[in-house]
Rosetta silent file (secondary structure, phi, psi, omega in degrees, C-alpha in Angstrom):
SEQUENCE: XXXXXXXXXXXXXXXXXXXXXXXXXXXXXXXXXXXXXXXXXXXXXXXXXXXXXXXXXXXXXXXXXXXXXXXXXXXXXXXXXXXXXXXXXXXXXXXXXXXXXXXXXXXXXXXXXXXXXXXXXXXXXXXXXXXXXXXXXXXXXXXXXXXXXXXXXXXXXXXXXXXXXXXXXXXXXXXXXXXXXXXXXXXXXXXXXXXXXXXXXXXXXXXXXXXXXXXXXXXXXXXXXXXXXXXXXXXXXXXXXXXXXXX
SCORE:     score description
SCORE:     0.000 S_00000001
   1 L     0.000  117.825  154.309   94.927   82.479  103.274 S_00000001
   2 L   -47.607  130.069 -176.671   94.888   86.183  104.333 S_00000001
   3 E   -77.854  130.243  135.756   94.156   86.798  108.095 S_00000001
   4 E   -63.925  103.816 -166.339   91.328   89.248  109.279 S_00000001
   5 E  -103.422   88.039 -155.903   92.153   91.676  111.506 S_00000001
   6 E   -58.217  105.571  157.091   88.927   93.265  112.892 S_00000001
   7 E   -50.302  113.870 -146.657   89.562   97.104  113.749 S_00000001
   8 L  -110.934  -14.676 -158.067   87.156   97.461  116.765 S_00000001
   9 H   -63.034  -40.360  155.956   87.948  101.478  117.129 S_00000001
  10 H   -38.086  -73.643 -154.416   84.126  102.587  115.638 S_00000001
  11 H   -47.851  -39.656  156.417   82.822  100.863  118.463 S_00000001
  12 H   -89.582   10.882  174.013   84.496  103.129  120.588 S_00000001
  13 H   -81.523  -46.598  175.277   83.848  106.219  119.057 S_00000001
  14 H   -51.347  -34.895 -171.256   80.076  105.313  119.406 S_00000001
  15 H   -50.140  -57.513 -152.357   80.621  104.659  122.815 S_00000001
  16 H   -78.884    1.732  172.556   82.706  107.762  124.009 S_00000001
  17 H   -76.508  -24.283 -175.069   80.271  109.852  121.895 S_00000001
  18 H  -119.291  -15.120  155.895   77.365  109.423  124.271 S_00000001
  19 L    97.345  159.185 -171.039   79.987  108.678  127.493 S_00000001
  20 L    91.945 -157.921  174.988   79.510  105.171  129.532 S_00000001
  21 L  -138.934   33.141  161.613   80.657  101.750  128.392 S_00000001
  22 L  -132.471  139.059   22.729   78.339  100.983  126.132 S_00000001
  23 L   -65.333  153.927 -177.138   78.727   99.473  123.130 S_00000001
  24 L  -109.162   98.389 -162.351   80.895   97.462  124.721 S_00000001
  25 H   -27.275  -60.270 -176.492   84.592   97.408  123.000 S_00000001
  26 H   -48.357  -46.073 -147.294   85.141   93.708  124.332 S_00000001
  27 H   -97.361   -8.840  144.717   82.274   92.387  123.848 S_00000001
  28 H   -39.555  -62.061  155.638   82.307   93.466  120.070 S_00000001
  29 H    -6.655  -97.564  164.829   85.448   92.378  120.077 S_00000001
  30 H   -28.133  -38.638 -161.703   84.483   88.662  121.480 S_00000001
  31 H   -71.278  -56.684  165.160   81.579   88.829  118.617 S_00000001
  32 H   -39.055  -27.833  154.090   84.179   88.828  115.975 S_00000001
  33 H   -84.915  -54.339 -177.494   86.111   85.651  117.018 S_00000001
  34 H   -55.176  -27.419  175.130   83.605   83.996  117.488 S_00000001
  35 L   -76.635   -2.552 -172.996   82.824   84.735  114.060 S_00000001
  36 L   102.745  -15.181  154.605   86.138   83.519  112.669 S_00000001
  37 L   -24.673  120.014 -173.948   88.193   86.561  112.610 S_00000001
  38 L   -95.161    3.961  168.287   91.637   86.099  113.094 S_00000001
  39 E   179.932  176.328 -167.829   93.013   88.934  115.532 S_00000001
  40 E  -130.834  145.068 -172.756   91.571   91.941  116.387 S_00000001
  41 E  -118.602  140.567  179.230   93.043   95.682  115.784 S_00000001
  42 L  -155.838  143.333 -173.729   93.026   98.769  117.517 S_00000001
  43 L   -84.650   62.992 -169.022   94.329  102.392  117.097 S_00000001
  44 L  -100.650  142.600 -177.781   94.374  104.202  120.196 S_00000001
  45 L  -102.221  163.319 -171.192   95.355  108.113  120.324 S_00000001
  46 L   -57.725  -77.335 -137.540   96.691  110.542  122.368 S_00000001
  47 L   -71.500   13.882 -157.375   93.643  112.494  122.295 S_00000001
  48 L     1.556   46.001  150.509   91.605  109.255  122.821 S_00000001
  49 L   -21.494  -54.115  159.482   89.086  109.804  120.509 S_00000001
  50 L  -157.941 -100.350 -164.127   87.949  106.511  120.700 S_00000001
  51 L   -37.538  148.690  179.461   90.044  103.138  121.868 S_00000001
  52 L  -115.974  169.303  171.980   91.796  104.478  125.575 S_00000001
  53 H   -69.369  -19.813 -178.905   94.784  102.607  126.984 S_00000001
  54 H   -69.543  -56.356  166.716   91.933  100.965  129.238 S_00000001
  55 H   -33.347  -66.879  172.273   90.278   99.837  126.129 S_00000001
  56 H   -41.781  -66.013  162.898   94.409   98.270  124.928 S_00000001
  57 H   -33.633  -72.197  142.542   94.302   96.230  128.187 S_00000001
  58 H    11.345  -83.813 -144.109   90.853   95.216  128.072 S_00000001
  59 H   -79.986  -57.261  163.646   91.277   93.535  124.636 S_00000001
  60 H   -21.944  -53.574 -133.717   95.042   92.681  125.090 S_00000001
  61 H  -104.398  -58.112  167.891   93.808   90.458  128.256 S_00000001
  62 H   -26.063  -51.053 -152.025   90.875   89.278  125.571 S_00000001
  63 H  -112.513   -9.085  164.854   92.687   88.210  122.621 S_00000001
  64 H   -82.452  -22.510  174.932   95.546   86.337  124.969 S_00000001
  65 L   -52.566  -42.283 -155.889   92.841   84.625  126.312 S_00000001
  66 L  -106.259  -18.303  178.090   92.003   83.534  122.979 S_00000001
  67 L    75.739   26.325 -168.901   95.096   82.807  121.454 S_00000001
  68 L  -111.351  167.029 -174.395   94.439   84.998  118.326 S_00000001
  69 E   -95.655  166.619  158.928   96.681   87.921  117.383 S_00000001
  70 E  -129.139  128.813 -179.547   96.686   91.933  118.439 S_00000001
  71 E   -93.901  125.075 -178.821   97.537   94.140  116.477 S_00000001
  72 L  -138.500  103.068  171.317   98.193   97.835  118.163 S_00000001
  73 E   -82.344  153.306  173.485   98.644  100.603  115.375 S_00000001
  74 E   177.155  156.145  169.142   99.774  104.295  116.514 S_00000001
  75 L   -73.041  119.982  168.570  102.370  106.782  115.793 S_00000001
  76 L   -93.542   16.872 -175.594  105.469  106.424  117.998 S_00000001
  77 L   -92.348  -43.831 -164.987  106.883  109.887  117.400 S_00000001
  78 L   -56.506 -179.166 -163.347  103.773  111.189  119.646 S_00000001
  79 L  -124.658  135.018 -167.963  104.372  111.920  123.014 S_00000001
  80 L   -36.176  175.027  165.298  102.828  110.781  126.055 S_00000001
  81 E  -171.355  167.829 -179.354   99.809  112.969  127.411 S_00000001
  82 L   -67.190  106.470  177.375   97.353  112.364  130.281 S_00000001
  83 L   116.009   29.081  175.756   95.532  109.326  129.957 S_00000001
  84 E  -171.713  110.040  163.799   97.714  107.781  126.722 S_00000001
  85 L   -76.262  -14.519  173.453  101.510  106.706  128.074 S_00000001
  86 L   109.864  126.040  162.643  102.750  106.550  124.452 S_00000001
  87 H     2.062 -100.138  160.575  102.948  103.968  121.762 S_00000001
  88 H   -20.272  -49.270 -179.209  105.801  102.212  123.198 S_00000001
  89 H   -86.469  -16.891  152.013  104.904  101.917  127.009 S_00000001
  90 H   -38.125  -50.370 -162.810  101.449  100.429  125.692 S_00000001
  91 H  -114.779   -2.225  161.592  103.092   97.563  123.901 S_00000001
  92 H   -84.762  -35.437 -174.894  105.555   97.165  126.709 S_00000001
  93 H   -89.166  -17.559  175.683  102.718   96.335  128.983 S_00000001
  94 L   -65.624  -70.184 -172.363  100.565   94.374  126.270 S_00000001
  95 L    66.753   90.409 -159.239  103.381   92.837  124.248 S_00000001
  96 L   -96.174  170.988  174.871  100.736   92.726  121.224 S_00000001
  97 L   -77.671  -42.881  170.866  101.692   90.259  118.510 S_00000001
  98 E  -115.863 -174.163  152.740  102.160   92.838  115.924 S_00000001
  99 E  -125.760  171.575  178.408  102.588   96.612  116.103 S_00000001
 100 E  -124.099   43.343 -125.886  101.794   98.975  113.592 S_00000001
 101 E  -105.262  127.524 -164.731  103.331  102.319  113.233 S_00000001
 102 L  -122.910  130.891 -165.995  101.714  104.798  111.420 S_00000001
 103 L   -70.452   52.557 -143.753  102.537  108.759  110.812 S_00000001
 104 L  -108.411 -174.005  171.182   99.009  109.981  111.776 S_00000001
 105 L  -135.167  173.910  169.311   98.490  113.357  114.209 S_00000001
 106 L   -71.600  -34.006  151.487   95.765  114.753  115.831 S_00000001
 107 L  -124.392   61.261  173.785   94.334  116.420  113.492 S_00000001
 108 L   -82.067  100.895  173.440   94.005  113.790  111.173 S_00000001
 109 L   -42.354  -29.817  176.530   90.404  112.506  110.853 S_00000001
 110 L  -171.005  156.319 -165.898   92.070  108.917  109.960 S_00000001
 111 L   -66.096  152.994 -173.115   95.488  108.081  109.001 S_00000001
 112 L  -151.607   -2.147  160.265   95.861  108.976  105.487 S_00000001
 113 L  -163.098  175.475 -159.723   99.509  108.518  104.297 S_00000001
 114 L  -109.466 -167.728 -163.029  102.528  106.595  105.222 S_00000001
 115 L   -63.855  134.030  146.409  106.069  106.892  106.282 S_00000001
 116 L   -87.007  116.543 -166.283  108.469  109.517  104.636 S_00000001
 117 L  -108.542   25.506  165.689  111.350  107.391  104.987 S_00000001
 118 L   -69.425  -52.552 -173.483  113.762  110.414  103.839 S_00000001
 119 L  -101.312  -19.073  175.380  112.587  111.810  107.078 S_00000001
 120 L  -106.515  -22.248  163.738  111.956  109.149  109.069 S_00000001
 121 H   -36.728  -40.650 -172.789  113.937  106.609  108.928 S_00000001
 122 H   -79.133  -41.242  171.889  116.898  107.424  111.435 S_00000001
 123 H   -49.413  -59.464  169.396  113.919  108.072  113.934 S_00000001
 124 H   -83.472   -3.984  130.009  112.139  105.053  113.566 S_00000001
 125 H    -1.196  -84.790 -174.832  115.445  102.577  113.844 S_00000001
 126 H   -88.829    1.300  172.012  115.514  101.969  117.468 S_00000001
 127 H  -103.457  -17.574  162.398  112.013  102.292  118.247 S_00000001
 128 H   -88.933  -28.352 -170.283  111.303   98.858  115.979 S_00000001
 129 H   -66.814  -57.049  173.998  114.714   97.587  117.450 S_00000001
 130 H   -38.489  -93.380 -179.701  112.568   98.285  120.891 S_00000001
 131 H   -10.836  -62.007 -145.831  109.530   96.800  119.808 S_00000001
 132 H   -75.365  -49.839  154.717  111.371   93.992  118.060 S_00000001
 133 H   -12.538  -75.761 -165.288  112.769   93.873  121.543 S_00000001
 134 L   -82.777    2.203 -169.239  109.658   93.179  123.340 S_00000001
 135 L   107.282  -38.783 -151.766  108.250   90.160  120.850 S_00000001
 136 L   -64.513  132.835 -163.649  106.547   92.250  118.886 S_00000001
 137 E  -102.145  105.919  179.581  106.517   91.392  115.000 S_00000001
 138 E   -95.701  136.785 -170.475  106.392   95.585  113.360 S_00000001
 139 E  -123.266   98.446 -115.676  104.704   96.849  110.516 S_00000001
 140 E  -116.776  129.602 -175.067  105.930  100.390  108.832 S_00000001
 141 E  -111.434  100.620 -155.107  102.271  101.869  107.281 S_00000001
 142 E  -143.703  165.858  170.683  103.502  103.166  104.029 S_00000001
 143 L   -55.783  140.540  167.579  102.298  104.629  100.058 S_00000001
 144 L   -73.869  -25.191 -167.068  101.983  102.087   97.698 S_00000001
 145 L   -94.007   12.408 -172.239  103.866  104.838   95.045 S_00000001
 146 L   -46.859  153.402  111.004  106.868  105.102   98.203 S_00000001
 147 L   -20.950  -47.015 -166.642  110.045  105.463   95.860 S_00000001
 148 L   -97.504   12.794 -149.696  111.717  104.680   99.298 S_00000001
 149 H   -77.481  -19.472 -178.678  109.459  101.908  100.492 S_00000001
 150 H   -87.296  -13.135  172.535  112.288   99.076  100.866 S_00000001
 151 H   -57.229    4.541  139.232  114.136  101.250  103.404 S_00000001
 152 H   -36.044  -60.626 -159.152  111.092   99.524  106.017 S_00000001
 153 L   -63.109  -21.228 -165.319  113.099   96.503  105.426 S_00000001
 154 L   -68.244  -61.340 -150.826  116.668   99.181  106.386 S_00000001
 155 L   -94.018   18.322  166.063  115.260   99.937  109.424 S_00000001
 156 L    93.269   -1.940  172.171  114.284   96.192  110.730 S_00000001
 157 L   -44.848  151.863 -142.927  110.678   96.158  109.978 S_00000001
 158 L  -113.540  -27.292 -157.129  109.446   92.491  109.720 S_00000001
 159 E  -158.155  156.514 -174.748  106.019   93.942  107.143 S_00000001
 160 E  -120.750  150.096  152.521  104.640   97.178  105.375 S_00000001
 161 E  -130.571  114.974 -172.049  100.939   97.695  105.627 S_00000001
 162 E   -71.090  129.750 -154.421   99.893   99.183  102.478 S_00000001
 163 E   -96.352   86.473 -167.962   97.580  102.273  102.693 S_00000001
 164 L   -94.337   28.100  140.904   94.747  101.372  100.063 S_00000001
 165 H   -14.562  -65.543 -172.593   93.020  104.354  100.537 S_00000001
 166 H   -79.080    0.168  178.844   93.549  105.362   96.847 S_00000001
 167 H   -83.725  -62.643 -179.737   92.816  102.077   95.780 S_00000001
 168 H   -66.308  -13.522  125.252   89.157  102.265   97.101 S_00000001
 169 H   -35.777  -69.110  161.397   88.904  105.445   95.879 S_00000001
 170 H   -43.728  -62.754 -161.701   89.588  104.385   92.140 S_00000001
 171 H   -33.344  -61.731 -161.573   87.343  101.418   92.829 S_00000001
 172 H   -65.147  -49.767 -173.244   84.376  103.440   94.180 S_00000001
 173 H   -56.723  -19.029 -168.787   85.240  105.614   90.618 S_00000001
 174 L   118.266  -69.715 -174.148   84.846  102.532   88.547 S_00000001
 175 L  -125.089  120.601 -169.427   88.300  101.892   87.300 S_00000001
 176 L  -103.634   -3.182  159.012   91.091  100.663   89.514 S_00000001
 177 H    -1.064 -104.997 -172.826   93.140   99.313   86.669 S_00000001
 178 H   -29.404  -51.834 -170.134   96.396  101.666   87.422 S_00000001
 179 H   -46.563  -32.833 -150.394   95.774  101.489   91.059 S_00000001
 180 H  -101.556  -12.117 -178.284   95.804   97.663   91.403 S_00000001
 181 H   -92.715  -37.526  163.054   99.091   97.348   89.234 S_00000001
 182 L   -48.412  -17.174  163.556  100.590   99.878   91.676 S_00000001
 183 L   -93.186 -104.770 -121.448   99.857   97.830   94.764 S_00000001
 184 L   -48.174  -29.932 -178.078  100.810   94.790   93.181 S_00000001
 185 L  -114.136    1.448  162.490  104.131   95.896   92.390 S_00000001
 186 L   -87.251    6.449  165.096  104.942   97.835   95.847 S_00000001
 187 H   -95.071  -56.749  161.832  103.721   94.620   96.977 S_00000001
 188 H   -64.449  -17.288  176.184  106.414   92.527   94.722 S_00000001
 189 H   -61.300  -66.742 -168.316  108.737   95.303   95.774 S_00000001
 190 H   -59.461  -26.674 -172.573  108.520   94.405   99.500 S_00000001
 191 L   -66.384  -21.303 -169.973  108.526   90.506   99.241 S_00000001
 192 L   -56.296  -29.465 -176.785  112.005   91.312   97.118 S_00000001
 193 L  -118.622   40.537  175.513  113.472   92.272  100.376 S_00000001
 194 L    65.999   24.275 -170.754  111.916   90.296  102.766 S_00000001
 195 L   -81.794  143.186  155.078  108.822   92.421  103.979 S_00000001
 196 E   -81.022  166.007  164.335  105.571   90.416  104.498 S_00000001
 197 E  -111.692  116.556 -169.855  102.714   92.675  103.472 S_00000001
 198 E  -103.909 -164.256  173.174   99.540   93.566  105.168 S_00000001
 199 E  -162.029  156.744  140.521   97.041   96.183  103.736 S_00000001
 200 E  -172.251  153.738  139.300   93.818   98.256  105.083 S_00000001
 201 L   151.883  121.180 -170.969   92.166  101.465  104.969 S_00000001
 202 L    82.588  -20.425  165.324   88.509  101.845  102.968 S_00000001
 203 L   -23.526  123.883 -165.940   88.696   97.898  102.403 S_00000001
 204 L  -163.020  162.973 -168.739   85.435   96.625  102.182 S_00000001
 205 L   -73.598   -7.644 -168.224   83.308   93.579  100.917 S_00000001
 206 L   -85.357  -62.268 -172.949   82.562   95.714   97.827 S_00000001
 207 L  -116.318   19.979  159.713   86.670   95.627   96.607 S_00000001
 208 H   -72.795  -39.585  172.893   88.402   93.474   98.527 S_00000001
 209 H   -55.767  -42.933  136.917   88.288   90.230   96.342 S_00000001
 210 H    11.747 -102.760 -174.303   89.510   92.758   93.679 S_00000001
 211 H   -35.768  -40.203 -160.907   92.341   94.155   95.502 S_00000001
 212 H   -97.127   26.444 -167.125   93.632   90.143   96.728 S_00000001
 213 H  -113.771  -50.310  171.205   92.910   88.887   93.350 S_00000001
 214 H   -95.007    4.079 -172.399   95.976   91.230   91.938 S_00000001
 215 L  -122.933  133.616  177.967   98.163   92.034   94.836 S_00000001
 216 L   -62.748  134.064  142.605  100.272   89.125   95.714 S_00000001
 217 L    78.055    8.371  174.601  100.969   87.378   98.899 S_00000001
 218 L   -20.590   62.558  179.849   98.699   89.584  101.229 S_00000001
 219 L   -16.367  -80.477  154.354   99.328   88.532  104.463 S_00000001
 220 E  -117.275 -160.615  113.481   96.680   90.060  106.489 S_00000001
 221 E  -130.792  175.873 -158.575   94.268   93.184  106.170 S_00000001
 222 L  -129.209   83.034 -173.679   93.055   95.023  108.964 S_00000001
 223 L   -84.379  141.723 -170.654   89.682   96.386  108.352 S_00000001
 224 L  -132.876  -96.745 -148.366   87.275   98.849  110.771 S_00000001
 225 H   -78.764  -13.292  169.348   85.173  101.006  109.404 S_00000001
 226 H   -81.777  -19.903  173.576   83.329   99.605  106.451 S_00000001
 227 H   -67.052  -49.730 -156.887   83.181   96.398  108.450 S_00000001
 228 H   -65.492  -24.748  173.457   81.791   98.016  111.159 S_00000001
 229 H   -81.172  -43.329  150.698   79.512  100.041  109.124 S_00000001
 230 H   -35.229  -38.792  178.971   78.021   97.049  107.358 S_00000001
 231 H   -79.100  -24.095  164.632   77.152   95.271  110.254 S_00000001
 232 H   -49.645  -38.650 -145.563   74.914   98.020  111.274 S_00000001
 233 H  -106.230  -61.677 -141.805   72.604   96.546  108.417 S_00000001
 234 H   -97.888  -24.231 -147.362   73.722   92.825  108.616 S_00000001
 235 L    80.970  158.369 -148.010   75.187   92.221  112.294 S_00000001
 236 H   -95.219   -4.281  163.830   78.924   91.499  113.294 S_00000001
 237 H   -92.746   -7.147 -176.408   78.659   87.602  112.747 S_00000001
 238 H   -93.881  -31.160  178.193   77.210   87.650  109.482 S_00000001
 239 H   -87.823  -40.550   93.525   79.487   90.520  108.258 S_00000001
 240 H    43.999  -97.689 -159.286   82.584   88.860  109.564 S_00000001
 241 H   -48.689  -36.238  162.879   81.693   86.123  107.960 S_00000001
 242 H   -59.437  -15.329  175.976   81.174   87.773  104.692 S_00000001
 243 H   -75.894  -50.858 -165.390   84.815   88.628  104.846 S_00000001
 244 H   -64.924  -33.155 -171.720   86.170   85.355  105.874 S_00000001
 245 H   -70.630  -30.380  166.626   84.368   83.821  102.663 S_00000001
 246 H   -37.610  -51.083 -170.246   86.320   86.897  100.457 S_00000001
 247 L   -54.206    0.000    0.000   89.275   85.594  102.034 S_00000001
């Protein structure tokens, strides 16, 4: 069965938009396990936009509690800044189950494409050998079209998480044909070398049975914002839940 990995990070953009602590990341969080989710995910940025390193703790303390996994996606090239210690010193103090690492910047409205691993590769070596280091199981956030996509596996990553962005694009167009044989076979690519595969971004209750119906061996996905935006309508145990039955 593919795992659910709730992204909780909307919740804190509502929050820090009006300032205080409410909605309250945790106790979102908390709603979602209870609902059957199986780990919970969260993106926090330098510019802390919305999850803080307070937030990383918080849920980290939460989800050990619970025995469920955490997942902590982020770029590890950025550089510390006040109030965000950096990728790395986060998941030293956490020890999350997975990590994620993803190429995004600041002014990226949401991560939107994956590793050049032409360019990236020598760079990101020893910071999964860290990670890998610390417990941490790491997952390289990459194009489903990568050329270079088994070089994850070069540089010790354990899993790719495939960037289905353009998949839920076609979908939302109507025909996802091309799209879905192109995950499916960057998806047979990675199992060739020993990557597990995870997927998320635009995932939704609309296309997901789709997407896991043709892409092979999905591990998890790690879904936020269409979950979170559903649940405005349905509530977070019933929308949840609609996921777990997709699953």
């Amino acid at each position: 069965m593919t795992q659910l990995s709730v992204n909780v990070n909307k919740i804190a953009v509502l929050r820090n938009s009006r300032g205080g602590a409410e909605p309250d990341v945790v106790r979102a969080a908390q709603a979602c396990l209870d609902a059957g989710a199986h780990g919970i995910t969260v993106h926090p940025r330098p510019d802390r936009r919305h999850i803080t390193a307070e937030d990383v703790l918080a849920l980290s303390a939460l989800t050990r509690a619970r025995g469920v996994e955490f997942n902590i996606e982020g770029n590890p090239f950025a550089p510390p800044r006040e109030g965000y210690p950096g990728l790395l010193p986060l998941c030293a103090q956490t020890r999350p189950a997975q990590a994620t690492l993803v190429p995004d910047g600041d002014g990226q409205i949401t991560s939107d494409h994956g590793f050049d691993f032409e360019r990236d590769a020598q760079r990101l070596r020893p910071l999964v050998a860290e990670l890998k280091a610390m417990g941490c199981r790491v997952s390289l956030f990459v194009d489903a079209g990568n050329p270079l996509l088994e070089q994850a596996a070069d540089v010790g990553a354990d899993r790719i998480e495939l960037y289905t962005g353009p998949y839920a694009e076609a979908h939302a167009a109507g025909d996802a044909r091309a799209m879905l044989e192109l995950f499916a076979t960057a998806a047979r690519r990675a199992r060739a070398v020993g990557l597990g595969v995870n997927a998320g971004h635009d995932l939704s209750q609309d296309n997901l049975r789709d997407f896991l119906a043709v892409v092979p061996e999905v591990l998890e996905v790690s879904i936020g914002h269409a979950l979170i935006g559903e649940a405005l309508y349905d509530g977070l145990d019933a929308t949840v839940k609609g996921y777990l039955a997709l699953l």
